[in-house]
XYZ file of C-alpha atoms in Angstrom:
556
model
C 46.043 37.804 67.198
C 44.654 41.086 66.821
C 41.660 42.350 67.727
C 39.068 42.314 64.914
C 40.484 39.525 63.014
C 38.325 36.762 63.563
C 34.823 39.319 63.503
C 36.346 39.890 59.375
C 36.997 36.107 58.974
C 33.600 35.427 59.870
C 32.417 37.845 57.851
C 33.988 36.178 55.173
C 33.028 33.089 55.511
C 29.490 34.796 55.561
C 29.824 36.592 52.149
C 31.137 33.113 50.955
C 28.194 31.254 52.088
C 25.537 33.692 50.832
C 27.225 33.572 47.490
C 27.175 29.672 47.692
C 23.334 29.652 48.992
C 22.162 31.896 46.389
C 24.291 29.993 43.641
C 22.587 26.751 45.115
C 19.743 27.983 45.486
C 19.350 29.390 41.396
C 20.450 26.064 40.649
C 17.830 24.158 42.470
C 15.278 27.122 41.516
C 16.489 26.179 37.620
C 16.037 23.049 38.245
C 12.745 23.305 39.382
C 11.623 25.439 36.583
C 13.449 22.612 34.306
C 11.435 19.725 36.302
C 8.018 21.621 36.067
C 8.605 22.531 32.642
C 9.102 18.888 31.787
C 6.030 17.817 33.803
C 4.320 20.430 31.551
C 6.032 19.289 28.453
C 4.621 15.514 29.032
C 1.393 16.902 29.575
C 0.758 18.472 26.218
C 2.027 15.304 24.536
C -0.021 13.519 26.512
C -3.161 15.156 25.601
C -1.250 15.549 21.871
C -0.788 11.995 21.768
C -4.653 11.324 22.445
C -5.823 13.613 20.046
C -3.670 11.847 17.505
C -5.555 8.385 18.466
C -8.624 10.146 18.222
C -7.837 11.529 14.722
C -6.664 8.387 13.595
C -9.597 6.484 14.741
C -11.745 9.050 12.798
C -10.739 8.500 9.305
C -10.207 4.626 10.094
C -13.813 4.723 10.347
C -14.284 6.706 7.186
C -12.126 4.821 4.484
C -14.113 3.068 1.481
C -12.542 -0.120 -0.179
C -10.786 2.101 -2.607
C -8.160 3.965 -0.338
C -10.844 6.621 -0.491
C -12.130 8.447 2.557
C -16.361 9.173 2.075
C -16.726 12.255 0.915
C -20.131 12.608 2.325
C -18.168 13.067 5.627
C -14.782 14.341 4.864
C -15.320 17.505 2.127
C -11.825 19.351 2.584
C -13.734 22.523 2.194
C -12.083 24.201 5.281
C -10.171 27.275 4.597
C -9.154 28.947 7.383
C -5.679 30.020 9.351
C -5.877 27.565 11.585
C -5.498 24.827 8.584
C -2.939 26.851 6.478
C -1.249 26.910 9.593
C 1.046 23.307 9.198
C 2.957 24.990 6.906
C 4.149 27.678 9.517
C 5.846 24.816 12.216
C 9.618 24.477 12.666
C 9.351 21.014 11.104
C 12.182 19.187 10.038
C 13.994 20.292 6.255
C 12.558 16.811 4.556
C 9.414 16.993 6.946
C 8.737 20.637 5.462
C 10.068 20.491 1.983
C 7.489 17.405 1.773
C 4.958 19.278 3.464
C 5.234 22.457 0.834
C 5.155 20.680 -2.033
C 3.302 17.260 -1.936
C 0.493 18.697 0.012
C -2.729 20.723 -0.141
C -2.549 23.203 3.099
C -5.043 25.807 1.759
C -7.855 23.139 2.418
C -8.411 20.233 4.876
C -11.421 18.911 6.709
C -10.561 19.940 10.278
C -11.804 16.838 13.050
C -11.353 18.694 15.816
C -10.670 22.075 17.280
C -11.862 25.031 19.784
C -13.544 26.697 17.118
C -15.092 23.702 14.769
C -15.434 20.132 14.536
C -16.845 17.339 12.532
C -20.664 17.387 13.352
C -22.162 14.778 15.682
C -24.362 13.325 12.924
C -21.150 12.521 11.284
C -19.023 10.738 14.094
C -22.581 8.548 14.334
C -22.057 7.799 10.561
C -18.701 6.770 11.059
C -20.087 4.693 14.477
C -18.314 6.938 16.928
C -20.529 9.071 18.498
C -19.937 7.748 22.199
C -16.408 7.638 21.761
C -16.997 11.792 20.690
C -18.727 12.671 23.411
C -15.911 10.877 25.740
C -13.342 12.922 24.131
C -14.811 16.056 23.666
C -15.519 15.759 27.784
C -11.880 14.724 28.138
C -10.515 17.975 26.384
C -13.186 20.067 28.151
C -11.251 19.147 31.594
C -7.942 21.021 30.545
C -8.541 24.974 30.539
C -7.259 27.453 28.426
C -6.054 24.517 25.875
C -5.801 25.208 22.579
C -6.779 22.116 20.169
C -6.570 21.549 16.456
C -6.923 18.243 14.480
C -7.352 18.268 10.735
C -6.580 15.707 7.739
C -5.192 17.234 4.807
C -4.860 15.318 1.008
C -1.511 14.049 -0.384
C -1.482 15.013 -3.747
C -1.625 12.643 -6.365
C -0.930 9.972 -4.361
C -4.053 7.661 -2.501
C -2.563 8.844 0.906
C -3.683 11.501 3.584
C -1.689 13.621 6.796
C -3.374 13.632 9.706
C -2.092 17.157 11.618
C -2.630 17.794 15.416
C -1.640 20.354 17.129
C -2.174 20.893 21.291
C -1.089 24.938 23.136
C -1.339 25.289 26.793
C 0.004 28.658 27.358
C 3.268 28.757 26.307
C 4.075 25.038 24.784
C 2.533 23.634 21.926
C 2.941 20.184 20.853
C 2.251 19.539 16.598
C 2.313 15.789 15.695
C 2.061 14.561 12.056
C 1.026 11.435 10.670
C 0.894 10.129 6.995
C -1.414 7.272 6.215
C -3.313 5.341 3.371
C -6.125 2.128 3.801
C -4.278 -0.808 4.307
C -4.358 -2.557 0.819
C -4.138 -6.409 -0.228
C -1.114 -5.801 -2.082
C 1.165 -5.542 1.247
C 1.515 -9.047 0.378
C 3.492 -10.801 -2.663
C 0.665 -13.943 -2.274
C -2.910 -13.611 -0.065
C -5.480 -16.338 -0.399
C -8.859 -17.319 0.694
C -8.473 -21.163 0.494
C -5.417 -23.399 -0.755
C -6.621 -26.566 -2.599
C -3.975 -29.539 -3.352
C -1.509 -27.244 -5.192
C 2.153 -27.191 -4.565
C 4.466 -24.769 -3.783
C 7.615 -26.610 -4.793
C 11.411 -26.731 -3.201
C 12.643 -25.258 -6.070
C 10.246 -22.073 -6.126
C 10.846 -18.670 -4.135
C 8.319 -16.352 -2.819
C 10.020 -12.998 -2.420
C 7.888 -11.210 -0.105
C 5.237 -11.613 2.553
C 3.313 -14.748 1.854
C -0.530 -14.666 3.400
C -2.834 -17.226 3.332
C -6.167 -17.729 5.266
C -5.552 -21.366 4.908
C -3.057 -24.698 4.968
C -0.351 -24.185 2.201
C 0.971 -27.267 0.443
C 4.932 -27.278 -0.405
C 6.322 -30.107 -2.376
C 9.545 -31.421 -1.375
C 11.408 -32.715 -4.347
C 14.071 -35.647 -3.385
C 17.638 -35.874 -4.556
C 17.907 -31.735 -3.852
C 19.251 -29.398 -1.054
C 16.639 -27.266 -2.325
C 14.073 -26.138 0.255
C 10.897 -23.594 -0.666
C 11.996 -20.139 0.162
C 10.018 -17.113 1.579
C 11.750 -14.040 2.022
C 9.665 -12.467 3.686
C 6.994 -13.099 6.671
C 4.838 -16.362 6.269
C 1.125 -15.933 7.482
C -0.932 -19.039 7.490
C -2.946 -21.018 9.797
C -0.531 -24.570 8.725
C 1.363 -26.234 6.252
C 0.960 -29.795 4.312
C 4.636 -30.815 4.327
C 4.996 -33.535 1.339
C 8.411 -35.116 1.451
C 8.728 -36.957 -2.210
C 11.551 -39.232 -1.116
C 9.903 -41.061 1.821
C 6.158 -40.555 0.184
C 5.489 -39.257 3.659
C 2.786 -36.405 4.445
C 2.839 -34.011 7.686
C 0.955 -31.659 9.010
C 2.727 -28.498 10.783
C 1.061 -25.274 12.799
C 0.883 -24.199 16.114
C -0.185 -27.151 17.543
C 1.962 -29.806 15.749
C 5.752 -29.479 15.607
C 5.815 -25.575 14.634
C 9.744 -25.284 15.149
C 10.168 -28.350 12.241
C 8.885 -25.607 9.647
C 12.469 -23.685 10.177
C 14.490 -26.960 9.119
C 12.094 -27.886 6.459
C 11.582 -24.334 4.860
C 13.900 -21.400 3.992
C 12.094 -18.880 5.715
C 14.333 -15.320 5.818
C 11.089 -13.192 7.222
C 11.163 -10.632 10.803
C 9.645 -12.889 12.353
C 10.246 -15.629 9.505
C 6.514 -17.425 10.269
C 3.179 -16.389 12.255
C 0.375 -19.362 12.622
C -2.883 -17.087 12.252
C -6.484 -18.105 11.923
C -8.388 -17.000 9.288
C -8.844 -13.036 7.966
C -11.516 -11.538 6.666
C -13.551 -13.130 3.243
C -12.853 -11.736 -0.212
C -16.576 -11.576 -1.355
C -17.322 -8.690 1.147
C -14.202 -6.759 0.238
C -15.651 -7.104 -3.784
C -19.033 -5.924 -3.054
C -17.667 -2.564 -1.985
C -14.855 -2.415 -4.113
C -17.128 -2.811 -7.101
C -19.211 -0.199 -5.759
C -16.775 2.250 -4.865
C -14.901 1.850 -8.535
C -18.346 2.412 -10.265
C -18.457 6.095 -9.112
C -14.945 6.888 -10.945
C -15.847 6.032 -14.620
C -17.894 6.630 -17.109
C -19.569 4.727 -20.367
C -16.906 5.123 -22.931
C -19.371 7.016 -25.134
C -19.788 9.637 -22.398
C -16.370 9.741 -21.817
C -14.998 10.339 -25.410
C -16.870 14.190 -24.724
C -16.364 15.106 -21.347
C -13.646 17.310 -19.710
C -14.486 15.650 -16.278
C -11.344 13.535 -14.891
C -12.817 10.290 -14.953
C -11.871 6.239 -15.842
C -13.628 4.504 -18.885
C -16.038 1.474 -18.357
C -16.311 -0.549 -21.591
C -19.666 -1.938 -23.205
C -18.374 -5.398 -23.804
C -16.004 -7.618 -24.488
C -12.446 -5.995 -25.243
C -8.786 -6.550 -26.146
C -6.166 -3.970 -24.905
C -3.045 -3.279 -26.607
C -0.129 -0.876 -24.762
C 2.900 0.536 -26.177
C 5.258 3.257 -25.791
C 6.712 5.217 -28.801
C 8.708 8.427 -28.508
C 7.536 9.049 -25.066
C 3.729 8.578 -25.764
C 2.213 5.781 -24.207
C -0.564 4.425 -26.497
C -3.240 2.400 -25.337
C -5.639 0.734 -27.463
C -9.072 -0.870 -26.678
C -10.991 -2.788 -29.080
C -14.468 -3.264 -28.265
C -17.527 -3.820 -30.222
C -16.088 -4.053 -33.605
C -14.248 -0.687 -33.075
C -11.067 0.316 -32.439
C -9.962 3.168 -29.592
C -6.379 5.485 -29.541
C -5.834 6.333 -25.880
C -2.607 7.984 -25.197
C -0.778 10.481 -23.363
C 3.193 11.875 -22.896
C 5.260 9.779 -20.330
C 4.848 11.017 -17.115
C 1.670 13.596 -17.879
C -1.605 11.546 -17.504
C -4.067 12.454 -16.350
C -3.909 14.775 -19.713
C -4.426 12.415 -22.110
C -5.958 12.246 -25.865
C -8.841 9.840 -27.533
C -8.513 9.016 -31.312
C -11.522 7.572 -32.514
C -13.810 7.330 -36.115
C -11.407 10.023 -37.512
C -12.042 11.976 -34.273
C -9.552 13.155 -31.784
C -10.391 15.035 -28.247
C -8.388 15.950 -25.275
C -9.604 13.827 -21.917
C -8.683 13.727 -18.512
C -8.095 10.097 -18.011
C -7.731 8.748 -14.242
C -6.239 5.452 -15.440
C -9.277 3.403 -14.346
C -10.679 0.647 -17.003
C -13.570 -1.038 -15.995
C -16.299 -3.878 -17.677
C -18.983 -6.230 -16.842
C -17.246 -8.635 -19.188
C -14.106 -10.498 -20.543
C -11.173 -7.723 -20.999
C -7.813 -9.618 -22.882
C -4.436 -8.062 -22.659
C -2.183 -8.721 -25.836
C 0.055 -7.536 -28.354
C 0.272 -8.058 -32.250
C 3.635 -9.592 -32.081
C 4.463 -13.020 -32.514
C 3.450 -14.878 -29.447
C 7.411 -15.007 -28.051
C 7.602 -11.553 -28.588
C 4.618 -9.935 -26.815
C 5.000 -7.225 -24.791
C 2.498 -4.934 -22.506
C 4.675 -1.740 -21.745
C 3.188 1.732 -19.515
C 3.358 4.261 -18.164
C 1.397 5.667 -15.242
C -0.691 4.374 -12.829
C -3.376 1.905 -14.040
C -6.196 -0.795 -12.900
C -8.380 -2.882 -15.420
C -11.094 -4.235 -13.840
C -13.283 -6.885 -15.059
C -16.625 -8.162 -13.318
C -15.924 -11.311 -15.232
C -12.034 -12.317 -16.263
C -9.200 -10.739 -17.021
C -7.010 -12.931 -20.069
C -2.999 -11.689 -20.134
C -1.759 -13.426 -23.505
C 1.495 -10.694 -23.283
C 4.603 -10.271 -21.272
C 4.011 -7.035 -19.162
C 6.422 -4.525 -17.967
C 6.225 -0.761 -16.483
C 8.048 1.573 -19.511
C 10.893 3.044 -17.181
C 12.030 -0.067 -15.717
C 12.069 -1.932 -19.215
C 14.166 1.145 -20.035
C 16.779 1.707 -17.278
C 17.138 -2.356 -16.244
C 18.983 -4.154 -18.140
C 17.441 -7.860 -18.239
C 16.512 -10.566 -21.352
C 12.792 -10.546 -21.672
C 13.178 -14.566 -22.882
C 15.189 -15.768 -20.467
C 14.757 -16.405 -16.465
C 15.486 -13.822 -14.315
C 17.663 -14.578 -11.219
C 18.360 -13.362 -7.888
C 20.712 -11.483 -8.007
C 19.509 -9.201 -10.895
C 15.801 -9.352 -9.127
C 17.576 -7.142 -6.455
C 18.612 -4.961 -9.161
C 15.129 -4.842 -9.948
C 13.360 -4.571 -6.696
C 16.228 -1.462 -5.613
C 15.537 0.355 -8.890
C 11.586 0.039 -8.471
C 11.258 1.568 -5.275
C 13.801 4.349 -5.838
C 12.297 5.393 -9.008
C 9.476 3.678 -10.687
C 6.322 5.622 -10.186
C 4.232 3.501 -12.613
C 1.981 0.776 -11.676
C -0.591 -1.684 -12.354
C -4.039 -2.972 -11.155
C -5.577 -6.504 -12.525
C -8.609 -6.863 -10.943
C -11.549 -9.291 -11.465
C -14.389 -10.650 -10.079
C -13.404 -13.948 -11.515
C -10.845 -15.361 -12.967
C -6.990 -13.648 -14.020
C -5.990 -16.127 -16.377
C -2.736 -16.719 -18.885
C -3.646 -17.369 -22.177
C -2.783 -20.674 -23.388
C -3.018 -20.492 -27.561
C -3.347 -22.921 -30.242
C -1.490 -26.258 -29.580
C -1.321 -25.360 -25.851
C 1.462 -22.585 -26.691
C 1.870 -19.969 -24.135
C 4.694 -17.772 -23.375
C 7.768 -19.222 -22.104
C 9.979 -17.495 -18.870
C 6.524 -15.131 -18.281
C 7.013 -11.752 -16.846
C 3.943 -10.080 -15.516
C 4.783 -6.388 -13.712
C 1.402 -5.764 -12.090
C -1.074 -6.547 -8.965
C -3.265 -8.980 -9.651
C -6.637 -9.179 -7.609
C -8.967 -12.278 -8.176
C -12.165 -11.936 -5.568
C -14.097 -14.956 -6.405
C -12.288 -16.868 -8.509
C -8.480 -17.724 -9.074
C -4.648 -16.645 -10.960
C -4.501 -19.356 -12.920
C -2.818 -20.954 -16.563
C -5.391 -21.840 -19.224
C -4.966 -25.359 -19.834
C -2.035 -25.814 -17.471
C -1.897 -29.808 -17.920
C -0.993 -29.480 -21.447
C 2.179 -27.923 -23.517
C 5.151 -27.877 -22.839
C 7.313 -27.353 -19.956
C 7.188 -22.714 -19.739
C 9.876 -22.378 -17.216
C 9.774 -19.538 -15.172
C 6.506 -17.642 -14.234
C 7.977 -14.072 -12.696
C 5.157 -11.907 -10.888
C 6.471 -8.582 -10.058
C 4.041 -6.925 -7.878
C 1.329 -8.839 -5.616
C -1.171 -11.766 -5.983
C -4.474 -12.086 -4.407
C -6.861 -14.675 -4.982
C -9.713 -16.253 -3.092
C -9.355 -19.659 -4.499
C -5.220 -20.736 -5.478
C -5.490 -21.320 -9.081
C -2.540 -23.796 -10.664
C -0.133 -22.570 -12.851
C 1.819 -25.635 -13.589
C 2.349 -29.486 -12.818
C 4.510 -30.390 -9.952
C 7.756 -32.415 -11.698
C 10.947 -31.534 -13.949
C 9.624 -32.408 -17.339
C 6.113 -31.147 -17.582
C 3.796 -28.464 -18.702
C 3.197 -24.842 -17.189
C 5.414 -22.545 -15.148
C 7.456 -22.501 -11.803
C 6.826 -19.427 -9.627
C 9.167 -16.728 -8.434
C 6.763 -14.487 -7.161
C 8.505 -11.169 -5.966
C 6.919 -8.445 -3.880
C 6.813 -4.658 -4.835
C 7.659 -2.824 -1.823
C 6.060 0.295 -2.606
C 2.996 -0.975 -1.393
C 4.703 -0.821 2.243
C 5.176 2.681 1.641
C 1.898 3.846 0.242
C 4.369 4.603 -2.987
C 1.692 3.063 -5.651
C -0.643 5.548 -6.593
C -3.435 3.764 -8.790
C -6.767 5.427 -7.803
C -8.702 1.979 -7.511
C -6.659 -0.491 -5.431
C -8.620 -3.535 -3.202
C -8.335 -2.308 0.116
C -9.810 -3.405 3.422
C -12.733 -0.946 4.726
C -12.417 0.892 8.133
C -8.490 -0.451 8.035
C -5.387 2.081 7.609
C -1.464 1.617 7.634
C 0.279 4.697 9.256
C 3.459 5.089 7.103
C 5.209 8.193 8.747
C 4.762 10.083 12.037
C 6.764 13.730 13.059
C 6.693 15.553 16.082
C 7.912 19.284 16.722
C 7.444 20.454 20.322
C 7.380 24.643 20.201
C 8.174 26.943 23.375
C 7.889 30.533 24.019
């Protein structure tokens, strides 16, 4: 070997191992910078994620019975950059068309930031002044953090978006969330207390089915039948009557819970929950009626004023609704007179009052309240009766509500092709429920202190294979059939929408030959969605549903 050969060998090898060190060590170095960055990364969430719970807890605190938040609290008078701001993230396409179009960034009322925040007097409104203070210390222990929390209004729609939005020098963290008060009607059926009426083997509820007490389901012999719920069943036990052995049982948590899956047809995720009681209906009333006051006004006031506002009626009335050529018309009667509300399909809350020979533009919010009996009917033959419109709507009585009419939303009577007279099955109910909550944006609120009742007419007539379209909210009283032990046998009773009522009211007799209705109660699941957007829907106070959340970490 010559001299000199293995001195450039070793060189080589050298040059070869400096090139692999430094290669190694970028990588490692990279993957440093990668690991810290993470650490970094899940650090601003963190804190991101907090101020989210914060936020959230804010307005939970701050929401009326009425899907409102209090407006002696939350103003949306802030204009600034840092609001305006949402509309400048990388969000997703859908996330940012929504964001552009369905809602109001030039104003929000901002919760929390470096440069302003809700005042102190106003978390101790909402009861959260300690929990403030623990927060505001909290942020005050990260430096040089930039913080921003704001709610923002969802146009036309009883729902709100939360926005949040953490920097620590170079990584910023923006979370959305979209969220309404959680309502009653999240349920097909909610009651207070279940007397000795049946739900029957032959009857399905198509929905979530609440109650705060024992339900009773009839088991009819010499049938494979069973009672169905599609949807979640919520109740503290059920009264199992089996009518070919005359026997009576008793199922909950307690007492053979696993029998209700062979004795039921439960198709709910999970299919039953054994709960105690929930909260009373009479509190919930007390605010809602409150709360409702503040959006109407005396119809006399209201036939003159160019303020957006609901109508509350001076007595007794009787409300007629049609549409004709794409103009809804509404028509209360009330004190001997007669009132033309109406408005094009699709365009409230522009709207026009006929009255006396009169006519004046209005602004009309949808809301109809009174302090006495309100009657929903038609001048048709009794057979023939029908309650069509458009928009979003709630009637509220502080006495009873009367429906003596079949009622059904304008576009679905239009696009779904179904016989008003005869019963409406399965299989086209899915045609209904898939065409409702892809395009119906119309909906309705019964509400009353008392009583929702169906008309039963002379001889004990009433309307036979019943459609009512429409929420129907009894606080103290029940959803009941006038007269219910008498008639004729009425078939099918179909509820499109959601039921709440503190006491169950009957609607039929339990047997195959006898008078009133069997139920097929089926769930709108808008409501799940925050999709219905009447401006007076029973809530529960201090209680929200989050319906959509987004996150869009930014870097450099």
């Amino acid at each position: 070997m010559r001299k000199g050969s293995i001195s450039i060998i070793l060189l080589m090898l050298l040059v070869v191992f400096t090139i692999f060190s430094a290669a190694t060590f970028s990588i490692l170095k990279n993957t440093e910078n990668m690991y810290f960055r993470k650490i970094k990364e899940e650090n601003v969430e963190f804190i991101a994620n907090n101020l989210l719970e914060f936020s959230i807890a804010t307005v939970k605190m701050g929401v009326d019975n009425s899907s409102n938040l209090r407006e002696d609290i939350f103003s949306f008078k802030d204009y600034s950059q840092e609001v305006s701001y949402i509309k400048n993230v990388k969000w997703p396409t859908q996330t940012k068309q929504f964001i552009e179009k369905k809602v109001d960034t030039k104003k929000a009322t901002i919760i929390f930031s470096n440069n302003k925040k809700l005042s102190t007097s106003s978390f101790e409104k909402l009861s959260l002044k300690d929990y403030y203070k623990e927060f505001k210390k909290y942020i005050e222990s990260f430096p040089n953090l930039s913080v921003f929390s704001a709610v923002y209004k969802i146009k036309n729609s009883g729902k709100y978006l939360l926005y949040v939005r953490i920097k620590k020098e170079n990584t910023g963290f923006n979370k959305i969330a979209i969220f309404t008060s959680e309502k009653l009607n999240k349920y097909i059926y909610y009651s207070q207390e279940e007397p000795l009426i049946y739900f029957t083997s032959n009857e399905i509820i198509y929905g979530p089915l609440k109650s705060n007490d024992y339900i009773n389901v009839y088991q009819y012999s010499g049938t494979d039948q069973k009672f169905t719920v599609l949807g979640t069943l919520e109740v503290p036990g059920i009264k199992y009557y089996n009518e070919s052995n005359n026997t009576s049982t008793t199922y909950d948590s307690q007492h053979n819970p696993d029998m209700v899956y062979d004795l039921l047809k439960l198709k709910g995720n999970p299919p039953v929950k054994f709960v105690d009681s929930d909260i009373g209906f009479t509190n919930i009333y007390k605010d809602y009626s409150s709360a409702t006051s503040k959006l109407v006004l005396p119809l006399e006031d209201f036939l003159n004023t160019s303020t957006e506002c609901g109508i509350k009626l001076p007595n007794n009335a009787i409300i007629t609704s049609k549409v004709v050529n794409g103009e809804n018309i509404l028509t209360i009667y009330t004190n001997g007179k007669s009132y033309e509300l109406s408005w094009e399909v699709g365009e409230l809350p522009k709207a026009r009052i006929r009255y006396n020979g009169k006519s004046n533009n209005v602004k009309f919010n949808g809301v109809i309240t009174s302090d006495y009996d309100i009657e929903l009917t038609d001048n048709n033959p009794l057979q023939k009766r029908l309650f069509t419109y458009d928009g979003n709507l709630t009637i509220f009585s502080k006495s009873n509500i009367y429906i003596n009419t079949r009622i059904v939303p304008y576009k679905t009577l239009l696009n779904v092709s179904f016989d008003l007279n005869k019963e409406i099955s399965l299989e086209k109910t899915e045609e209904i429920k898939n065409f409702v909550l892809n395009n119906e944006d119309s909906s309705l609120d019964l509400v009353a202190k008392n009583d929702v009742i169906i008309r039963s007419n002379k001889d004990f007539s009433r309307i036979n294979n019943h459609k009512i379209f429409a929420n129907i909210y009894s606080f103290n009283g029940s959803f009941r059939v006038e007269d219910y032990q008498n008639g004729q046998k009425n078939k099918q009773l179909f509820i499109f929408g959601s039921i709440m009522q503190r006491k169950r009211g009957p609607v039929g007799l339990v047997g195959q030959y006898v008078p009133g209705y069997y139920k097929f109660y089926v769930h709108d699941s808008r409501a799940l969605l925050g999709r219905i957007g009447t401006n007076a829907t029973p809530s529960k106070k201090q209680s929200i549903m989050i319906l959509y959340l987004e996150n869009v970490i930014n870097r450099g």
